[in-house]
Coordinates of N, CA and C in Angstrom, one line a residue:
X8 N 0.8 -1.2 0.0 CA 0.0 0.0 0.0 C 0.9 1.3 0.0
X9 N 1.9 1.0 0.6 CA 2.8 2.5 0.9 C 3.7 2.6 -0.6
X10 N 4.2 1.7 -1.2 CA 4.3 1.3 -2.4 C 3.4 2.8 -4.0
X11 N 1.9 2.5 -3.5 CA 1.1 3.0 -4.4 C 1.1 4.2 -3.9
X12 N 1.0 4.6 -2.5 CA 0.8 6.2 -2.1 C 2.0 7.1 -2.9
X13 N 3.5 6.0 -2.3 CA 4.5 7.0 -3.0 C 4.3 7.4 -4.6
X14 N 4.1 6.4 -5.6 CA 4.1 6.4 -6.7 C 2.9 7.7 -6.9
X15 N 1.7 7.9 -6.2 CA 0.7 8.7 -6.3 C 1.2 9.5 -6.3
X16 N 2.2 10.3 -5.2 CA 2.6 11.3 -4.6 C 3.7 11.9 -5.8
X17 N 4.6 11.4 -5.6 CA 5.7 11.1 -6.6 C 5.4 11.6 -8.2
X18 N 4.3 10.7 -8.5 CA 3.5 11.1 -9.6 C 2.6 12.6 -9.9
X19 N 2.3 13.2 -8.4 CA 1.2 14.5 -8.8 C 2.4 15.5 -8.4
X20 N 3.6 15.4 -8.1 CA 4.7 16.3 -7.5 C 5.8 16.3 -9.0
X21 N 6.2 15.3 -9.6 CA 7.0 15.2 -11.4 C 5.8 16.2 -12.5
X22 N 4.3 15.9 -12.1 CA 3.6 16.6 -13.3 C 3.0 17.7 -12.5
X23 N 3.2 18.0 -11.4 CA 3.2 19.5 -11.0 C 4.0 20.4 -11.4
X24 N 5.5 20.2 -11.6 CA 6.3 20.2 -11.6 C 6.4 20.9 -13.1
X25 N 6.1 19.7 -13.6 CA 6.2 20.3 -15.6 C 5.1 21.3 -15.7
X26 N 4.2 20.9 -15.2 CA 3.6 22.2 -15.8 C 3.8 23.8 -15.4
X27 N 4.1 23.7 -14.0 CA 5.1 24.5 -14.0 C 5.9 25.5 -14.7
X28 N 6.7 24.4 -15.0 CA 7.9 24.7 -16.6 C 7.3 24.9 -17.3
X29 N 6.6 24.0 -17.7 CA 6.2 24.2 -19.2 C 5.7 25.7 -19.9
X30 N 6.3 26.4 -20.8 CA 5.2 27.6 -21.2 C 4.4 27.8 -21.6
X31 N 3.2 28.4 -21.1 CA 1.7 28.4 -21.5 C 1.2 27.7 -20.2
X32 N -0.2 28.4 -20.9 CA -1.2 27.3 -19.6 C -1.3 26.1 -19.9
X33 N -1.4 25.0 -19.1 CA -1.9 23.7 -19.2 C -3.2 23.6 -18.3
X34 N -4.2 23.2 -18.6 CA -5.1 22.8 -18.2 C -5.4 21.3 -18.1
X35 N -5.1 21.4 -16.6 CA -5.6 19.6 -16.4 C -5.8 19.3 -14.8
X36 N -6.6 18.1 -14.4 CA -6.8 18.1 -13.6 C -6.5 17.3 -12.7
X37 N -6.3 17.2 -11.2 CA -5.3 16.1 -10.4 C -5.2 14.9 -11.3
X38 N -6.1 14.3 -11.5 CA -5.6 12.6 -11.7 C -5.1 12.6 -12.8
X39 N -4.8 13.9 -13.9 CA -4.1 13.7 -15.5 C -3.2 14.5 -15.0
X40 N -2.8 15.1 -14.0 CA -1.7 15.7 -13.2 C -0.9 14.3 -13.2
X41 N -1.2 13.7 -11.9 CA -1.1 12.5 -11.8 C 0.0 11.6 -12.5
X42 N -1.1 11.0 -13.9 CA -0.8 10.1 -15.2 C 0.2 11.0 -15.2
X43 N 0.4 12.0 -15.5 CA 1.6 13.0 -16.3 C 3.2 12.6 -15.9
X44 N 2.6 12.9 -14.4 CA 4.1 12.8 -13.6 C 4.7 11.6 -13.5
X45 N 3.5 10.4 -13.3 CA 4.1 8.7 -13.6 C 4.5 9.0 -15.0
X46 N 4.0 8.9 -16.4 CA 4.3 8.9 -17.9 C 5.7 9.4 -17.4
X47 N 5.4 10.6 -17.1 CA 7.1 11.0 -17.6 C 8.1 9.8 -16.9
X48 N 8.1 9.8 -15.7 CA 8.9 8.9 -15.1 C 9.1 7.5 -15.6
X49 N 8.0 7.3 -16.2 CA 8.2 5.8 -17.4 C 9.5 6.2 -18.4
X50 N 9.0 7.4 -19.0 CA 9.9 7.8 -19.9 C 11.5 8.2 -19.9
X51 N 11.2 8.4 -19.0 CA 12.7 8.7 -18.3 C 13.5 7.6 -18.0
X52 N 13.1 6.4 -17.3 CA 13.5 5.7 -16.5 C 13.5 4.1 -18.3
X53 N 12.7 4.6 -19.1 CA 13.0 3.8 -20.5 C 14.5 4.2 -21.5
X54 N 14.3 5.5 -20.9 CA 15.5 5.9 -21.7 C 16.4 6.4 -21.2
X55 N 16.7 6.3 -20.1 CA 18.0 5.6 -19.4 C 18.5 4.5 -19.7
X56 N 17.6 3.2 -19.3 CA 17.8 1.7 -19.8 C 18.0 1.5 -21.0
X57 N 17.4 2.3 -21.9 CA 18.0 2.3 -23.8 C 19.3 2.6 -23.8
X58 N 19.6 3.5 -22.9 CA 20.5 4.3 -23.3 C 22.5 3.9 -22.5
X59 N 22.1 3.1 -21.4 CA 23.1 2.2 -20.3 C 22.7 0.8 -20.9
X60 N 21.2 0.1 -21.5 CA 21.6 -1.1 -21.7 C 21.3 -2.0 -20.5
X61 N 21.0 -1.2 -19.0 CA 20.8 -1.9 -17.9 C 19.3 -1.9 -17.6
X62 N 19.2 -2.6 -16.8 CA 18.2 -3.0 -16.6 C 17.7 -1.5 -15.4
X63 N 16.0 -1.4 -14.8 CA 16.1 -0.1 -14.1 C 16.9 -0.6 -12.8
X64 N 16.6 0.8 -12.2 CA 18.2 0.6 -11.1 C 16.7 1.5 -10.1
X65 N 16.4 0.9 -8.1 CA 15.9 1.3 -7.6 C 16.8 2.7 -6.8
X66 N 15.7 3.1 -6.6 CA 16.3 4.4 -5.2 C 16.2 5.5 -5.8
X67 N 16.2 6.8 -5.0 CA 15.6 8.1 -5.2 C 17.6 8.4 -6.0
X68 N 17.1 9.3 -7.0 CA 18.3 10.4 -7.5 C 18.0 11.9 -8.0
X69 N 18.7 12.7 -7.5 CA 18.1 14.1 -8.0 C 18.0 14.1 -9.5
X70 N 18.9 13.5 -9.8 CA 19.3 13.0 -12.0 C 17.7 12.5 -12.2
X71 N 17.2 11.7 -11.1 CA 16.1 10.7 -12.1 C 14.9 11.6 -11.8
X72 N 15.0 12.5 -10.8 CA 13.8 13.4 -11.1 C 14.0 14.3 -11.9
X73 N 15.0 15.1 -12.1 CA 14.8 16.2 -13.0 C 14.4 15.2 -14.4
X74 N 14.8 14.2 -14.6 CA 14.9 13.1 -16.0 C 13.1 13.1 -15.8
X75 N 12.7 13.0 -14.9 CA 10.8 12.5 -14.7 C 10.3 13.6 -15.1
X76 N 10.4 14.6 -14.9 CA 10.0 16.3 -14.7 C 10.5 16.6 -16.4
X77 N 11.2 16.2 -16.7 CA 11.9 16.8 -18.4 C 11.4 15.8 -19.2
X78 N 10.8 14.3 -19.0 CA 9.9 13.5 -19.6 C 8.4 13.5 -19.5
X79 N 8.1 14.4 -18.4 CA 6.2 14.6 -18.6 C 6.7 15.9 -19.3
X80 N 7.6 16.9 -19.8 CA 7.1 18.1 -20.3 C 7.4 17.5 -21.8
X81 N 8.3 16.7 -22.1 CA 8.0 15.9 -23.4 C 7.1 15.5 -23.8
X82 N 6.0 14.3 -22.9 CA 4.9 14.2 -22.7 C 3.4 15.5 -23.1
X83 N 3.6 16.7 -22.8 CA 2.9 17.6 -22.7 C 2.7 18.0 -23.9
X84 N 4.4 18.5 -24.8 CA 4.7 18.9 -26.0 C 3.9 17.9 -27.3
X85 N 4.5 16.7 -26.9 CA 3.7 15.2 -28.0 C 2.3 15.5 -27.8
X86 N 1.3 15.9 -26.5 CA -0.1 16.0 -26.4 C -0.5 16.9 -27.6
X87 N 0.1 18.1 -27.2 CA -0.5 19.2 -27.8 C -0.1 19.6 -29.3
X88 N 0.9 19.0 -29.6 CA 1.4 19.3 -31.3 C 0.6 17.8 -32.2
X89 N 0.8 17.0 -31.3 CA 0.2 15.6 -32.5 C -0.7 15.4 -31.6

């Protein structure tokens, strides 16, 4: 259960985050907040492993959040252009 909270948390704090950054308004709401901030962190944590070849690696790093936070605003950009 503490498992899913973090991931929840984790996930509305990476796509708070982008939108944030991101320029322009975004309009969305907690739970596509949410999706955002997990997506990016998929994204991130995929292309790392493309990119090293290794398999994911656990544990918090300031690298893999800024990497989560710079993959939901990738995420945002793909929404809105395609």
């Amino acid at each position: 259960m503490l498992n899913l909270i973090s991931i929840l948390l984790s996930g509305l704090l990476v796509g708070f985050a982008a939108q944030v950054l991101y320029p322009g308004p975004i309009d969305m709401g907690l739970g596509r907040t949410i999706l955002l901030g997990i997506g990016g962190s998929l994204v991130a944590g995929l292309a790392a492993s493309w990119r090293d070849g290794r398999p994911w690696s656990e544990g918090f790093s300031r690298a893999g959040c800024i990497a989560s936070v710079i993959g939901a605003m990738v995420l945002i950009f793909l929404g809105r252009h395609f």
